[in-house]
Coordinates of C-alpha atoms in Angstrom, one line a residue:
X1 CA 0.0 0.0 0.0
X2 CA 1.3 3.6 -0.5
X3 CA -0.3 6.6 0.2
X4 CA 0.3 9.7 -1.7
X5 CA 0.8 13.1 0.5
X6 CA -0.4 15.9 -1.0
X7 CA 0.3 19.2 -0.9
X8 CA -3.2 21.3 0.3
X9 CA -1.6 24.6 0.4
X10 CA -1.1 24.7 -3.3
X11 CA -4.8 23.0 -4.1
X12 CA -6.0 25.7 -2.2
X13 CA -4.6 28.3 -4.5
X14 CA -4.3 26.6 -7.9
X15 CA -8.7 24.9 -7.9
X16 CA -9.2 28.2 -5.9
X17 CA -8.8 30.5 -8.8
X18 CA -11.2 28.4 -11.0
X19 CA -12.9 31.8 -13.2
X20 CA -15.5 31.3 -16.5
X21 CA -15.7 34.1 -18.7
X22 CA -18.5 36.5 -18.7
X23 CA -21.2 35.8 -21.1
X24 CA -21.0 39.9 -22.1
X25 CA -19.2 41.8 -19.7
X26 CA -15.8 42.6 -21.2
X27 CA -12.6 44.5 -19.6
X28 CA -11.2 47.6 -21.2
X29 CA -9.3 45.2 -24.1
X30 CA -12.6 44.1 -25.3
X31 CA -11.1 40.6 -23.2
X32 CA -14.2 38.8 -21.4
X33 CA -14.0 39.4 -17.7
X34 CA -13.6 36.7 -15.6
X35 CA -16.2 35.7 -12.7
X36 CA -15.8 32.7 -9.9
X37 CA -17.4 29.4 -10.9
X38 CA -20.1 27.9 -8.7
X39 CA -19.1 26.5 -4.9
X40 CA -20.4 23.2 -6.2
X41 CA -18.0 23.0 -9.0
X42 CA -15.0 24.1 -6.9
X43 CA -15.8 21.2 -4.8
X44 CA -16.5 18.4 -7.4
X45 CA -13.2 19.6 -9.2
X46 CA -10.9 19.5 -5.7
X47 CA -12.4 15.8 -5.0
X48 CA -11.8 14.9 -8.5
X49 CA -8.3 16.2 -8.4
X50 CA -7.4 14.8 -5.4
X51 CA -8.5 11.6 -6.8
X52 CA -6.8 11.8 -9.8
X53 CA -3.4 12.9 -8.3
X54 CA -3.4 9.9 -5.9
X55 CA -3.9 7.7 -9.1
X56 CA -1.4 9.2 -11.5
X57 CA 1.0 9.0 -8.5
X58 CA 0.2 4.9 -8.4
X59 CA -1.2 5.2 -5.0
X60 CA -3.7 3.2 -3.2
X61 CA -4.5 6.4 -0.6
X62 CA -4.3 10.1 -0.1
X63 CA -3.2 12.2 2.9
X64 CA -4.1 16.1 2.2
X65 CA -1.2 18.4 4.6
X66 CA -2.4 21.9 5.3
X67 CA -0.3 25.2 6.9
X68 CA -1.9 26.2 10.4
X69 CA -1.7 29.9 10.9
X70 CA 1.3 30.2 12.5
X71 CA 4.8 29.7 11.1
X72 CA 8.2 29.5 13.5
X73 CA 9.9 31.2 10.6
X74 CA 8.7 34.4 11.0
X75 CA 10.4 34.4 14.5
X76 CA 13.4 33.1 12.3
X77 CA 13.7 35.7 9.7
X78 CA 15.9 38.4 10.9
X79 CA 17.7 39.5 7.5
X80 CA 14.6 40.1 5.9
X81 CA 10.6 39.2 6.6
X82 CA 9.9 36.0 5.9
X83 CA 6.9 36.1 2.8
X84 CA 6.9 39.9 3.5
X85 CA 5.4 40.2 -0.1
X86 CA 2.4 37.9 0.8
X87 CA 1.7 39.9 4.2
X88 CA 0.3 43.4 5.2
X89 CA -1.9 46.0 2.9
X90 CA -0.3 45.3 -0.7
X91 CA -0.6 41.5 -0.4
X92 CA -2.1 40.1 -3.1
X93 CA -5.3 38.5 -2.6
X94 CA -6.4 35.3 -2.3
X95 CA -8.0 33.6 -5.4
X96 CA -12.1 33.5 -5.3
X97 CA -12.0 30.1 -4.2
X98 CA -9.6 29.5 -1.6
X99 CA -12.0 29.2 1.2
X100 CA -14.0 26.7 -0.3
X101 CA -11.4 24.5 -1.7
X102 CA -9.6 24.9 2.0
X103 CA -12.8 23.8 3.8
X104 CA -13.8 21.1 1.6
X105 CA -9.8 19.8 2.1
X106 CA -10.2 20.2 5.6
X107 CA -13.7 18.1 6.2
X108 CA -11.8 15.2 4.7
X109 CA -10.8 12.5 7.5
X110 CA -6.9 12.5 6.9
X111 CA -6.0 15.9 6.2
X112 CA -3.0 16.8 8.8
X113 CA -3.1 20.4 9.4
X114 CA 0.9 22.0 10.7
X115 CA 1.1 23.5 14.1
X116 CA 3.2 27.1 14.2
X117 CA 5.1 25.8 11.2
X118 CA 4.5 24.7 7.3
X119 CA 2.6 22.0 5.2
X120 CA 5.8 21.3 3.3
X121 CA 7.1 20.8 6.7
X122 CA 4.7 18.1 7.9
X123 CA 5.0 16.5 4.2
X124 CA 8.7 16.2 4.9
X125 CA 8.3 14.2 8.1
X126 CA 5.4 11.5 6.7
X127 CA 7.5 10.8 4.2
X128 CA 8.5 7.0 4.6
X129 CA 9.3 4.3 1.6
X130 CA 5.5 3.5 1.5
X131 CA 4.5 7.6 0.4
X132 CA 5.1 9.9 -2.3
X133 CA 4.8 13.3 -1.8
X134 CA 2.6 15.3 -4.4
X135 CA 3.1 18.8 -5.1
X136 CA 4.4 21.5 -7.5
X137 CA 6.4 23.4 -5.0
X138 CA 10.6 22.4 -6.0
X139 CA 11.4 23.0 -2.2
X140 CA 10.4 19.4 -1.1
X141 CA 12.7 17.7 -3.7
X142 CA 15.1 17.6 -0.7
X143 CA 13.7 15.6 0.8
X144 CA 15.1 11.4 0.3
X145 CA 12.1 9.5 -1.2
X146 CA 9.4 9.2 -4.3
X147 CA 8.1 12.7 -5.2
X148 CA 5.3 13.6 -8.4
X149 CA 4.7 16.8 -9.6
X150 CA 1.2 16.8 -11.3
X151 CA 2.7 20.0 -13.7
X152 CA 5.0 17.4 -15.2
X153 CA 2.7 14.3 -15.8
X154 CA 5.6 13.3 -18.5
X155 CA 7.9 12.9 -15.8
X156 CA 6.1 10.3 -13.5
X157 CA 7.1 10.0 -10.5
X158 CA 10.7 10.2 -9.6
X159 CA 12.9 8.9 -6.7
X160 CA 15.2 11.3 -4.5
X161 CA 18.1 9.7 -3.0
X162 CA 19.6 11.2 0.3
X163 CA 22.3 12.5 -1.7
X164 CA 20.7 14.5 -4.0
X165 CA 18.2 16.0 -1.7
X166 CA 21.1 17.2 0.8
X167 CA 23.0 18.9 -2.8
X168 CA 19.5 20.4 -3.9
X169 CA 19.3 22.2 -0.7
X170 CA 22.2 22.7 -0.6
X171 CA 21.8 25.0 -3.5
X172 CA 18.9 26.5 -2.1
X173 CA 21.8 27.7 0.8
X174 CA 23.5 29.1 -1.8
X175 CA 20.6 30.9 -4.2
X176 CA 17.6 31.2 -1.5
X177 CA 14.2 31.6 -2.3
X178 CA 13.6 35.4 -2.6
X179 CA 10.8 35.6 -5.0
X180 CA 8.8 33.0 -3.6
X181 CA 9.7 33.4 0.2
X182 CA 12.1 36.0 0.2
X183 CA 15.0 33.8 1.7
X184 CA 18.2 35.7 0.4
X185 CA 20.4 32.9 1.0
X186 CA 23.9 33.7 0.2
X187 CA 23.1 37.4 -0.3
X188 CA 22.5 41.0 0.6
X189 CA 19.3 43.1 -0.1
X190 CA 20.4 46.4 -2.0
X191 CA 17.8 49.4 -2.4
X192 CA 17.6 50.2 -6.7
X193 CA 15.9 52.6 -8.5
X194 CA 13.6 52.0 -12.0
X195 CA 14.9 54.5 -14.5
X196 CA 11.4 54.4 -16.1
X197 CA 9.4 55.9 -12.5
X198 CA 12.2 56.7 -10.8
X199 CA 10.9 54.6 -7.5
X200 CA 12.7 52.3 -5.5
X201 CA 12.7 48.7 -4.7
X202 CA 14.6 45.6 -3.2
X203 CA 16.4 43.2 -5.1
X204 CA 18.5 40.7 -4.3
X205 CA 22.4 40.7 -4.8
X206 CA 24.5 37.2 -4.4
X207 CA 25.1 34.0 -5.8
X208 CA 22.6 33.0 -8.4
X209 CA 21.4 29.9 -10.1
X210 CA 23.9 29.5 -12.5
X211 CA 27.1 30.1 -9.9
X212 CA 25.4 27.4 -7.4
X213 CA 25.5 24.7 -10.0
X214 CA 29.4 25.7 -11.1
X215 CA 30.4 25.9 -7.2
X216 CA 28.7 22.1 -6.2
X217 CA 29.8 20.8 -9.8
X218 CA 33.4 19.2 -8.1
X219 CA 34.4 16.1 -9.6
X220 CA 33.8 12.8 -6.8
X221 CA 32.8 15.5 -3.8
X222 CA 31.4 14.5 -1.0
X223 CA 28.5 15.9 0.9
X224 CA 31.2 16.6 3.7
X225 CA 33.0 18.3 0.7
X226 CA 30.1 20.4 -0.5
X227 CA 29.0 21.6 2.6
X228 CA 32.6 23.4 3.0
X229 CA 32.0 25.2 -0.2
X230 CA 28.7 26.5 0.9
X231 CA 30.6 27.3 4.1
X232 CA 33.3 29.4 2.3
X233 CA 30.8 31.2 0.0
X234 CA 29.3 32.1 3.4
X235 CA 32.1 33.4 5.0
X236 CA 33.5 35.5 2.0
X237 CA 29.8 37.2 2.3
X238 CA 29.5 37.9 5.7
X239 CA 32.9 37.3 7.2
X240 CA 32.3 37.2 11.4
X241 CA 28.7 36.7 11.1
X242 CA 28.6 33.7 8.6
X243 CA 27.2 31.2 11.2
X244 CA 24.4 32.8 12.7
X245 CA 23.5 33.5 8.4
X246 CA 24.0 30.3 7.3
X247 CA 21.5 29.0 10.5
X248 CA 19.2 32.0 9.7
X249 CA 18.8 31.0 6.0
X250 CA 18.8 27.1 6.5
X251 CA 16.2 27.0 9.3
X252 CA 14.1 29.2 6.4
X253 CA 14.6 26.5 4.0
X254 CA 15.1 23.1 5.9
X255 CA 11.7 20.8 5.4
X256 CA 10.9 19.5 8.7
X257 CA 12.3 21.8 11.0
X258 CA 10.3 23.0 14.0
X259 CA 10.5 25.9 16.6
X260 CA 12.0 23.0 18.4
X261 CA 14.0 21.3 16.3
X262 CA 16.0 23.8 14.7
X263 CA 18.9 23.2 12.1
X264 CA 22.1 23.8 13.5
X265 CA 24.9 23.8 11.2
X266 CA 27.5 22.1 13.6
X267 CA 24.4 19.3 14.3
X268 CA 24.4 19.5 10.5
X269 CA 28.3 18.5 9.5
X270 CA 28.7 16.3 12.5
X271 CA 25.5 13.5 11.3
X272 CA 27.4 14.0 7.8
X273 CA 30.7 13.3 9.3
X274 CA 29.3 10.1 10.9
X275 CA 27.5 9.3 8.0
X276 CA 30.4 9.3 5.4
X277 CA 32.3 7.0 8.3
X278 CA 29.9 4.7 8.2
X279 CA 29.5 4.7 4.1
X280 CA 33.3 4.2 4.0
X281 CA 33.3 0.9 6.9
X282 CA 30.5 -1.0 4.7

């Protein structure tokens, strides 16, 4: 039997903007405006999608995992707010049918709603050799195990070895998550100015996407090996203050953490040293 865990939060936003086009209403392109779809439709098409997700994942069950409304990482965040662009006045709205789709996902039996921390975070811990997790969100592809993205049906699902979940966050260290989250990871956040208003905004300036991949490219690295790269990419940015950064930015990005069970990065490197001591006596 395996049960496939799925990833509520991103239901809730994906079914949730379900629109129809006016009949005769149009915008100021002549475009049909778009209106919310019936309650009752929302609700059919979550149930079928749950459905369908747990099937193309080869699944026998489903386990829906939901974010509470309170996250440890916002204690966390000190370089900058955690999600600051989701929060406050000029947060975007939700979609028309986030409530619905979120109560419909919550009156099922299994659905494991996080305490003061994440869904991906709950998704990280049930994971086991009898699950695969289900969701769009890249984050979770550290974590060891099957995964399934339904936005990549070609792809099937796909196994994560321990290995490549560590280097793929890894990476994340390195490049952060700053338009989704806004983790700067291996960065600063410097104040610009748009030549074509002339107002000011905050962009992100450190390693990028393209430098990760050449820095943990080394030929027959370890993980041991990797993580002193990250380590000295992390001290060249913030000289004295590297640790308490690199902590900051991996507690952000860890899946599974808790307000209790916080990454540490000398926790971190000593279970890796064990690890590759134990890979090397077998």
């Amino acid at each position: 039997m395996t049960k496939c865990l799925q990833d509520g939060d991103v239901h809730c936003y994906a079914i949730g903007s379900l629109t129809n086009d006016h009949p005769f209403l149009k915008d100021e392109r002549g475009n049909p405006r778009s209106i919310p779809v019936p309650d009752d439709y929302v609700r059919q098409v979550t149930e079928d999608r749950v459905q369908q997700i747990t099937e193309d994942a080869g699944c026998d069950s489903f386990e829906v995992h939901m974010s509470g409304d309170t996250n440890f990482r916002n204690d966390i965040a000190v370089s900058y707010p955690y999600k600051a662009h989701r929060k406050g006045t000029d947060a975007p709205p939700k979609p028309p049918h986030h409530a619905t789709v979120k109560a419909y996902l919550l009156s099922l039996p299994d659905t494991v709603v996080s305490e003061n921390r994440e869904a991906d975070d709950t998704l990280a811990d049930a994971q086991t050799e009898d699950t695969v997790i289900a969701t769009v969100d890249k984050d979770l592809l550290m974590v060891e195990g099957k995964h399934y993205n339904w936005n990549k049906k070609d792809q099937g699902v796909i196994e994560v070895t321990y290995e490549e979940g560590i280097k793929w966050f890894f990476k994340q260290l390195l490049i952060g998550d700053w338009s989704t989250d806004r983790i700067l990871g291996c960065a600063i956040v410097e104040t610009k100015i748009r030549k074509a208003t002339g107002l000011s905004y905050e962009a992100r300036k450190g390693i990028g996407e393209k430098r990760a991949d050449a820095l943990l490219c080394v030929r027959d690295a370890t993980l041991l090996d990797l993580l002193s790269v990250v380590e000295d990419q992390y001290r060249n940015q913030f000289q004295g203050e590297w640790l308490d950064k690199i902590n900051e930015m991996a507690r952000l990005l860890w899946m599974g953490g808790s307000a209790d069970n916080l990454w540490h990065y000398d926790t971190f490197r000593e279970t890796l040293i064990v690890r590759e001591a134990t890979d090397e006596s077998t």
